[in-house]
Amino acid sequence: MTTHERPLKHPFTAALDAAVDRYHDALTAYVDRGGEDHLALLERMVARGAVFAGRPLCTFLRPNFILRAQYNLLVGALRHFRSAVIKAKDLILADPTLLELMGLTDGERRLLSYNPAFESVGVVTRLDAVLTGHDLSFVELNAEGAFGPSYADRLTELFEAFQPMREFARVALARPVYAGNSLVGSILDAWHEFGGTHVPKVAVVDWQEVATRTEFDMICERFRLHGIPARFVDPRELEYRDGKLSAKGEEIDLVYRRVLTSELLGREDEVRPLIEAYKARVVCVVNSFRAKLLDKKVLFALLFDPRVTALYTKDESVAVRQFIPWTRRVEEVKTEGPDGVEIDLIPWARDNRARLVLKPNDEVGGRGVVIGANVESSVWERALKLALVDPSVLQRRVSLPTSMFPEVGAAGELYFSRRHIELDPILFRGDLGGMLSRLSATNMCNVHAGAGTVPTFIIEGDS
């Protein structure tokens, strides 16, 4: 190859680039001939509740695209990831030394001891994933208050009706992905496993003031479409008496819990009815409080622990190595490094910060995450010292892919900006049921840090 030649793109990357170019051509041609639907899209999003903390969830004029071949790669990877996580979870619950490594608080241990009366720990979860061409990495699992399934559906509906998207669909087959029916079905499966025989009265439970409040109305709407009564309830409104949980005089059979365990425990006197009803098993709570095991960042480190890996099938072992970035609990220990050779973890991490991300065991919204390449060595060393006291993990950094995305400027003009992309598969009982994508101008794709959200469509036939 001469110095003037560029390396060939992977066929997946080339096919996606071609699809994006076709979409941008369709959008630009629509605007050039006087179309105005792009000016109204943002207003429709706000009117339909696609807002986060009062601001539009999406300001972009293009969804994220993945190829059918990439979707199939994702489904195959998830099959083995799910079975590996189940084996890890079962062993953690059976082995006190592994359970100790999870860093559970006393309150979390107490809630863990209560039997939820159904087996699945992660009924509704969301993965943070990085997909670049044919390279796929799962970097985090969110089992507490997993954001997004109904937001993703609402954005998908809006983009399906967006005129430039409709014109693009005439030259490229783009399949939407909807999560709503799988959301309802998975929660009802837990209800029947719990022993429920009648149509349950559902409460979606979180604080009234949370940034994702509008999504809960969408979730209730989805349940009601299936003939299931559902409403939003703040946990402070709950009452537990005579063996029944209720709010404002109306009984509740099933709680879809979006409120975080740590927040409930921090305000336990205000929310005691929910915890007592859960303990007495008079209400089905999804996700159960045992989902906290899946939410701890240390879980990914334990997926590499020899006591867990000894239980894997060959396919599971390959999948963990291929799809989960090297992850270790922060401690003074010798361990296998990301290159397969033994390392002294802390000195090695000190010298290799550009390759690593440091994550607190139990934070959400990107809080406390330190990207080694983004900080000075003194900041990194201070973070490592703190991580030896406060449970944390080191993870091999995975670079986010980027792409150009169109937006509308203040004067109504069309402009393009480069954004980092994170793919978020939405899982129901461990199976893929939906997707959303988050976009950011920085390498931290978190809505709490200002990232935007777009729906994800599957491009057929381009692989």
Short mmCIF file of N, CA, C and O in Angstrom, two decimals, residues 297-383:
data_model
loop_
_atom_site.label_atom_id
_atom_site.label_comp_id
_atom_site.label_asym_id
_atom_site.label_seq_id
_atom_site.Cartn_x
_atom_site.Cartn_y
_atom_site.Cartn_z
N LYS A 297 -21.03 -2.60 39.00
CA LYS A 297 -20.00 -2.66 37.96
C LYS A 297 -19.04 -3.83 38.18
O LYS A 297 -18.44 -4.35 37.22
N VAL A 298 -18.90 -4.27 39.44
CA VAL A 298 -18.00 -5.38 39.75
C VAL A 298 -18.46 -6.67 39.06
O VAL A 298 -17.66 -7.58 38.83
N LEU A 299 -19.73 -6.76 38.70
CA LEU A 299 -20.22 -7.96 38.02
C LEU A 299 -19.37 -8.28 36.80
O LEU A 299 -19.02 -9.44 36.56
N PHE A 300 -19.02 -7.25 36.01
CA PHE A 300 -18.23 -7.50 34.80
C PHE A 300 -16.84 -8.01 35.14
O PHE A 300 -16.26 -8.80 34.38
N ALA A 301 -16.29 -7.58 36.26
CA ALA A 301 -14.99 -8.11 36.68
C ALA A 301 -15.12 -9.57 37.08
O ALA A 301 -14.25 -10.40 36.75
N LEU A 302 -16.21 -9.93 37.74
CA LEU A 302 -16.39 -11.31 38.18
C LEU A 302 -16.68 -12.24 37.01
O LEU A 302 -16.49 -13.46 37.12
N LEU A 303 -17.12 -11.71 35.88
CA LEU A 303 -17.29 -12.55 34.70
C LEU A 303 -15.95 -13.10 34.20
O LEU A 303 -15.93 -14.07 33.44
N PHE A 304 -14.83 -12.49 34.65
CA PHE A 304 -13.49 -12.97 34.30
C PHE A 304 -12.85 -13.76 35.44
O PHE A 304 -11.72 -14.24 35.30
N ASP A 305 -13.55 -13.90 36.57
CA ASP A 305 -13.01 -14.60 37.74
C ASP A 305 -12.93 -16.10 37.44
O ASP A 305 -13.90 -16.69 36.94
N PRO A 306 -11.80 -16.75 37.74
CA PRO A 306 -11.65 -18.19 37.42
C PRO A 306 -12.74 -19.06 38.03
O PRO A 306 -13.10 -20.09 37.46
N ARG A 307 -13.27 -18.66 39.20
CA ARG A 307 -14.33 -19.45 39.82
C ARG A 307 -15.61 -19.42 38.98
O ARG A 307 -16.40 -20.37 39.01
N VAL A 308 -15.81 -18.34 38.25
CA VAL A 308 -16.97 -18.22 37.36
C VAL A 308 -16.66 -18.80 35.99
O VAL A 308 -17.46 -19.56 35.43
N THR A 309 -15.50 -18.48 35.45
CA THR A 309 -15.18 -18.95 34.09
C THR A 309 -15.10 -20.48 34.01
O THR A 309 -15.31 -21.05 32.94
N ALA A 310 -14.84 -21.14 35.16
CA ALA A 310 -14.79 -22.60 35.17
C ALA A 310 -16.14 -23.22 34.82
O ALA A 310 -16.22 -24.39 34.43
N LEU A 311 -17.20 -22.43 34.93
CA LEU A 311 -18.56 -22.93 34.67
C LEU A 311 -19.00 -22.71 33.23
O LEU A 311 -20.03 -23.23 32.80
N TYR A 312 -18.24 -21.94 32.46
CA TYR A 312 -18.66 -21.57 31.12
C TYR A 312 -18.54 -22.74 30.14
O TYR A 312 -17.66 -23.59 30.25
N THR A 313 -19.44 -22.72 29.17
CA THR A 313 -19.24 -23.54 27.98
C THR A 313 -18.16 -22.86 27.13
O THR A 313 -17.77 -21.71 27.37
N LYS A 314 -17.71 -23.56 26.10
CA LYS A 314 -16.71 -22.98 25.21
C LYS A 314 -17.25 -21.71 24.56
O LYS A 314 -16.53 -20.69 24.47
N ASP A 315 -18.51 -21.74 24.12
CA ASP A 315 -19.09 -20.57 23.46
C ASP A 315 -19.21 -19.39 24.43
O ASP A 315 -18.98 -18.23 24.04
N GLU A 316 -19.57 -19.66 25.67
CA GLU A 316 -19.67 -18.59 26.66
C GLU A 316 -18.30 -17.98 26.94
O GLU A 316 -18.16 -16.75 27.05
N SER A 317 -17.30 -18.83 27.06
CA SER A 317 -15.94 -18.34 27.33
C SER A 317 -15.45 -17.45 26.21
O SER A 317 -14.89 -16.36 26.44
N VAL A 318 -15.68 -17.87 24.97
CA VAL A 318 -15.28 -17.07 23.81
C VAL A 318 -16.03 -15.74 23.79
O VAL A 318 -15.45 -14.68 23.53
N ALA A 319 -17.34 -15.77 24.08
CA ALA A 319 -18.16 -14.57 24.03
C ALA A 319 -17.73 -13.55 25.08
O ALA A 319 -17.65 -12.34 24.80
N VAL A 320 -17.43 -14.01 26.30
CA VAL A 320 -17.00 -13.09 27.35
C VAL A 320 -15.70 -12.41 26.94
O VAL A 320 -15.53 -11.19 27.09
N ARG A 321 -14.76 -13.18 26.42
CA ARG A 321 -13.48 -12.60 25.99
C ARG A 321 -13.65 -11.65 24.81
O ARG A 321 -12.96 -10.64 24.71
N GLN A 322 -14.56 -11.98 23.91
CA GLN A 322 -14.71 -11.20 22.69
C GLN A 322 -15.54 -9.94 22.88
O GLN A 322 -15.22 -8.89 22.31
N PHE A 323 -16.61 -10.04 23.69
CA PHE A 323 -17.58 -8.96 23.72
C PHE A 323 -17.56 -8.11 25.00
O PHE A 323 -18.24 -7.08 25.05
N ILE A 324 -16.82 -8.54 26.02
CA ILE A 324 -16.73 -7.74 27.24
C ILE A 324 -15.30 -7.25 27.39
O ILE A 324 -14.37 -8.06 27.44
N PRO A 325 -15.08 -5.95 27.44
CA PRO A 325 -13.71 -5.46 27.60
C PRO A 325 -13.11 -5.95 28.92
O PRO A 325 -13.83 -6.10 29.92
N TRP A 326 -11.84 -6.22 28.89
CA TRP A 326 -11.10 -6.61 30.09
C TRP A 326 -11.51 -5.70 31.25
O TRP A 326 -11.45 -4.48 31.16
N THR A 327 -11.95 -6.30 32.37
CA THR A 327 -12.45 -5.56 33.53
C THR A 327 -11.92 -6.22 34.80
O THR A 327 -11.97 -7.44 34.94
N ARG A 328 -11.43 -5.40 35.73
CA ARG A 328 -10.94 -5.91 37.02
C ARG A 328 -11.40 -5.01 38.16
O ARG A 328 -11.47 -3.79 38.02
N ARG A 329 -11.69 -5.64 39.29
CA ARG A 329 -11.96 -4.90 40.53
C ARG A 329 -10.66 -4.24 40.97
O ARG A 329 -9.59 -4.85 40.89
N VAL A 330 -10.74 -3.00 41.43
CA VAL A 330 -9.54 -2.28 41.84
C VAL A 330 -9.08 -2.80 43.20
O VAL A 330 -9.78 -2.65 44.20
N GLU A 331 -7.91 -3.43 43.21
CA GLU A 331 -7.32 -3.95 44.45
C GLU A 331 -5.84 -4.23 44.20
O GLU A 331 -5.39 -4.32 43.06
N GLU A 332 -5.11 -4.33 45.30
CA GLU A 332 -3.68 -4.66 45.20
C GLU A 332 -3.56 -6.15 44.91
O GLU A 332 -3.67 -6.98 45.81
N VAL A 333 -3.36 -6.48 43.64
CA VAL A 333 -3.37 -7.89 43.26
C VAL A 333 -2.59 -8.07 41.96
O VAL A 333 -2.47 -7.14 41.16
N LYS A 334 -2.07 -9.27 41.77
CA LYS A 334 -1.51 -9.65 40.47
C LYS A 334 -2.60 -10.39 39.70
O LYS A 334 -3.30 -11.23 40.25
N THR A 335 -2.74 -10.06 38.44
CA THR A 335 -3.82 -10.62 37.64
C THR A 335 -3.39 -10.66 36.18
O THR A 335 -2.37 -10.08 35.80
N GLU A 336 -4.18 -11.32 35.35
CA GLU A 336 -3.91 -11.32 33.91
C GLU A 336 -4.32 -9.99 33.33
O GLU A 336 -5.44 -9.52 33.52
N GLY A 337 -3.42 -9.35 32.62
CA GLY A 337 -3.72 -8.07 32.00
C GLY A 337 -4.45 -8.23 30.68
O GLY A 337 -4.67 -9.34 30.19
N PRO A 338 -4.84 -7.12 30.07
CA PRO A 338 -5.59 -7.19 28.81
C PRO A 338 -4.80 -7.80 27.67
O PRO A 338 -5.40 -8.24 26.67
N ASP A 339 -3.47 -7.88 27.80
CA ASP A 339 -2.65 -8.48 26.74
C ASP A 339 -2.32 -9.95 27.02
O ASP A 339 -1.53 -10.56 26.30
N GLY A 340 -2.91 -10.49 28.11
CA GLY A 340 -2.74 -11.91 28.41
C GLY A 340 -1.53 -12.25 29.26
O GLY A 340 -1.27 -13.45 29.49
N VAL A 341 -0.80 -11.25 29.74
CA VAL A 341 0.35 -11.52 30.60
C VAL A 341 0.03 -11.03 32.01
O VAL A 341 -0.80 -10.14 32.21
N GLU A 342 0.72 -11.62 33.00
CA GLU A 342 0.45 -11.25 34.39
C GLU A 342 0.95 -9.83 34.66
O GLU A 342 2.04 -9.44 34.23
N ILE A 343 0.15 -9.07 35.39
CA ILE A 343 0.51 -7.70 35.76
C ILE A 343 0.27 -7.48 37.24
O ILE A 343 -0.52 -8.18 37.87
N ASP A 344 0.98 -6.52 37.80
CA ASP A 344 0.68 -6.03 39.14
C ASP A 344 -0.31 -4.88 38.94
O ASP A 344 0.05 -3.83 38.41
N LEU A 345 -1.57 -5.08 39.29
CA LEU A 345 -2.67 -4.26 38.78
C LEU A 345 -2.48 -2.77 39.01
O LEU A 345 -2.59 -1.98 38.06
N ILE A 346 -2.24 -2.34 40.24
CA ILE A 346 -2.22 -0.90 40.52
C ILE A 346 -1.04 -0.20 39.84
O ILE A 346 -1.25 0.82 39.15
N PRO A 347 0.20 -0.69 39.97
CA PRO A 347 1.29 -0.04 39.23
C PRO A 347 1.06 -0.04 37.72
O PRO A 347 1.35 0.95 37.03
N TRP A 348 0.55 -1.14 37.20
CA TRP A 348 0.27 -1.22 35.76
C TRP A 348 -0.79 -0.20 35.35
O TRP A 348 -0.65 0.49 34.33
N ALA A 349 -1.86 -0.10 36.16
CA ALA A 349 -2.93 0.86 35.85
C ALA A 349 -2.40 2.28 35.92
O ALA A 349 -2.82 3.15 35.13
N ARG A 350 -1.48 2.54 36.84
CA ARG A 350 -0.91 3.88 36.96
C ARG A 350 -0.15 4.26 35.69
O ARG A 350 -0.19 5.42 35.25
N ASP A 351 0.50 3.28 35.08
CA ASP A 351 1.33 3.54 33.89
C ASP A 351 0.56 3.45 32.58
O ASP A 351 1.11 3.79 31.53
N ASN A 352 -0.66 2.97 32.62
CA ASN A 352 -1.41 2.72 31.38
C ASN A 352 -2.78 3.41 31.38
O ASN A 352 -3.75 2.87 30.84
N ARG A 353 -2.83 4.59 31.96
CA ARG A 353 -4.14 5.24 32.12
C ARG A 353 -4.84 5.51 30.79
O ARG A 353 -6.07 5.48 30.71
N ALA A 354 -4.08 5.76 29.71
CA ALA A 354 -4.69 6.08 28.42
C ALA A 354 -5.51 4.91 27.86
O ALA A 354 -6.38 5.10 27.01
N ARG A 355 -5.25 3.71 28.36
CA ARG A 355 -5.96 2.52 27.88
C ARG A 355 -7.18 2.17 28.73
O ARG A 355 -7.89 1.21 28.42
N LEU A 356 -7.40 2.95 29.80
CA LEU A 356 -8.34 2.49 30.83
C LEU A 356 -9.42 3.52 31.16
O LEU A 356 -9.26 4.72 30.96
N VAL A 357 -10.51 2.98 31.71
CA VAL A 357 -11.57 3.77 32.31
C VAL A 357 -11.76 3.26 33.74
O VAL A 357 -11.75 2.05 33.97
N LEU A 358 -11.92 4.18 34.67
CA LEU A 358 -12.16 3.84 36.08
C LEU A 358 -13.61 4.15 36.41
O LEU A 358 -14.09 5.27 36.17
N LYS A 359 -14.33 3.14 36.92
CA LYS A 359 -15.76 3.30 37.19
C LYS A 359 -16.09 2.95 38.63
O LYS A 359 -15.70 1.87 39.10
N PRO A 360 -16.82 3.81 39.34
CA PRO A 360 -17.31 3.43 40.67
C PRO A 360 -18.27 2.27 40.54
O PRO A 360 -18.99 2.13 39.55
N ASN A 361 -18.31 1.44 41.57
CA ASN A 361 -19.14 0.24 41.54
C ASN A 361 -20.63 0.54 41.47
O ASN A 361 -21.38 -0.23 40.91
N ASP A 362 -21.02 1.67 42.03
CA ASP A 362 -22.46 1.86 42.25
C ASP A 362 -22.91 3.30 42.00
O ASP A 362 -23.57 3.89 42.83
N GLU A 363 -22.54 3.85 40.86
CA GLU A 363 -23.03 5.17 40.49
C GLU A 363 -23.78 5.06 39.17
O GLU A 363 -23.59 4.12 38.41
N VAL A 364 -24.66 6.03 38.93
CA VAL A 364 -25.42 6.08 37.68
C VAL A 364 -25.18 7.42 37.01
O VAL A 364 -24.65 8.35 37.61
N GLY A 365 -25.58 7.53 35.75
CA GLY A 365 -25.48 8.79 35.05
C GLY A 365 -24.07 9.22 34.74
O GLY A 365 -23.81 10.41 34.49
N GLY A 366 -23.13 8.26 34.74
CA GLY A 366 -21.74 8.61 34.44
C GLY A 366 -21.00 9.29 35.56
O GLY A 366 -19.85 9.70 35.41
N ARG A 367 -21.65 9.42 36.73
CA ARG A 367 -21.00 10.10 37.85
C ARG A 367 -19.80 9.29 38.35
O ARG A 367 -19.88 8.09 38.54
N GLY A 368 -18.70 9.98 38.56
CA GLY A 368 -17.50 9.36 39.11
C GLY A 368 -16.65 8.61 38.10
O GLY A 368 -15.58 8.11 38.46
N VAL A 369 -17.09 8.51 36.85
CA VAL A 369 -16.30 7.80 35.83
C VAL A 369 -15.10 8.67 35.43
O VAL A 369 -15.25 9.86 35.16
N VAL A 370 -13.92 8.06 35.41
CA VAL A 370 -12.70 8.77 35.02
C VAL A 370 -12.11 8.08 33.80
O VAL A 370 -11.75 6.90 33.85
N ILE A 371 -12.03 8.80 32.69
CA ILE A 371 -11.42 8.28 31.47
C ILE A 371 -9.94 8.68 31.51
O ILE A 371 -9.60 9.87 31.47
N GLY A 372 -9.08 7.68 31.61
CA GLY A 372 -7.67 7.95 31.82
C GLY A 372 -7.06 8.89 30.80
O GLY A 372 -6.23 9.74 31.15
N ALA A 373 -7.45 8.75 29.55
CA ALA A 373 -6.87 9.58 28.49
C ALA A 373 -7.27 11.05 28.61
O ALA A 373 -6.64 11.92 27.99
N ASN A 374 -8.31 11.33 29.40
CA ASN A 374 -8.83 12.70 29.50
C ASN A 374 -8.28 13.48 30.68
O ASN A 374 -8.64 14.65 30.86
N VAL A 375 -7.46 12.85 31.54
CA VAL A 375 -7.02 13.51 32.77
C VAL A 375 -5.50 13.45 32.90
O VAL A 375 -4.83 12.62 32.28
N GLU A 376 -4.98 14.34 33.73
CA GLU A 376 -3.56 14.34 34.03
C GLU A 376 -3.21 13.16 34.93
O GLU A 376 -4.08 12.61 35.63
N SER A 377 -1.94 12.79 34.95
CA SER A 377 -1.52 11.63 35.74
C SER A 377 -1.80 11.82 37.22
O SER A 377 -2.14 10.86 37.92
N SER A 378 -1.69 13.06 37.73
CA SER A 378 -1.95 13.29 39.16
C SER A 378 -3.41 13.03 39.50
O SER A 378 -3.72 12.48 40.57
N VAL A 379 -4.31 13.42 38.60
CA VAL A 379 -5.75 13.16 38.82
C VAL A 379 -6.02 11.67 38.79
O VAL A 379 -6.78 11.13 39.60
N TRP A 380 -5.40 10.97 37.85
CA TRP A 380 -5.58 9.53 37.71
C TRP A 380 -5.08 8.79 38.96
O TRP A 380 -5.75 7.90 39.48
N GLU A 381 -3.91 9.16 39.45
CA GLU A 381 -3.36 8.50 40.64
C GLU A 381 -4.24 8.74 41.86
O GLU A 381 -4.46 7.83 42.67
N ARG A 382 -4.78 9.94 41.99
CA ARG A 382 -5.68 10.24 43.11
C ARG A 382 -6.95 9.39 43.00
O ARG A 382 -7.44 8.87 44.02
N ALA A 383 -7.47 9.24 41.79
CA ALA A 383 -8.68 8.43 41.58
C ALA A 383 -8.41 6.96 41.91
O ALA A 383 -9.27 6.27 42.49
#
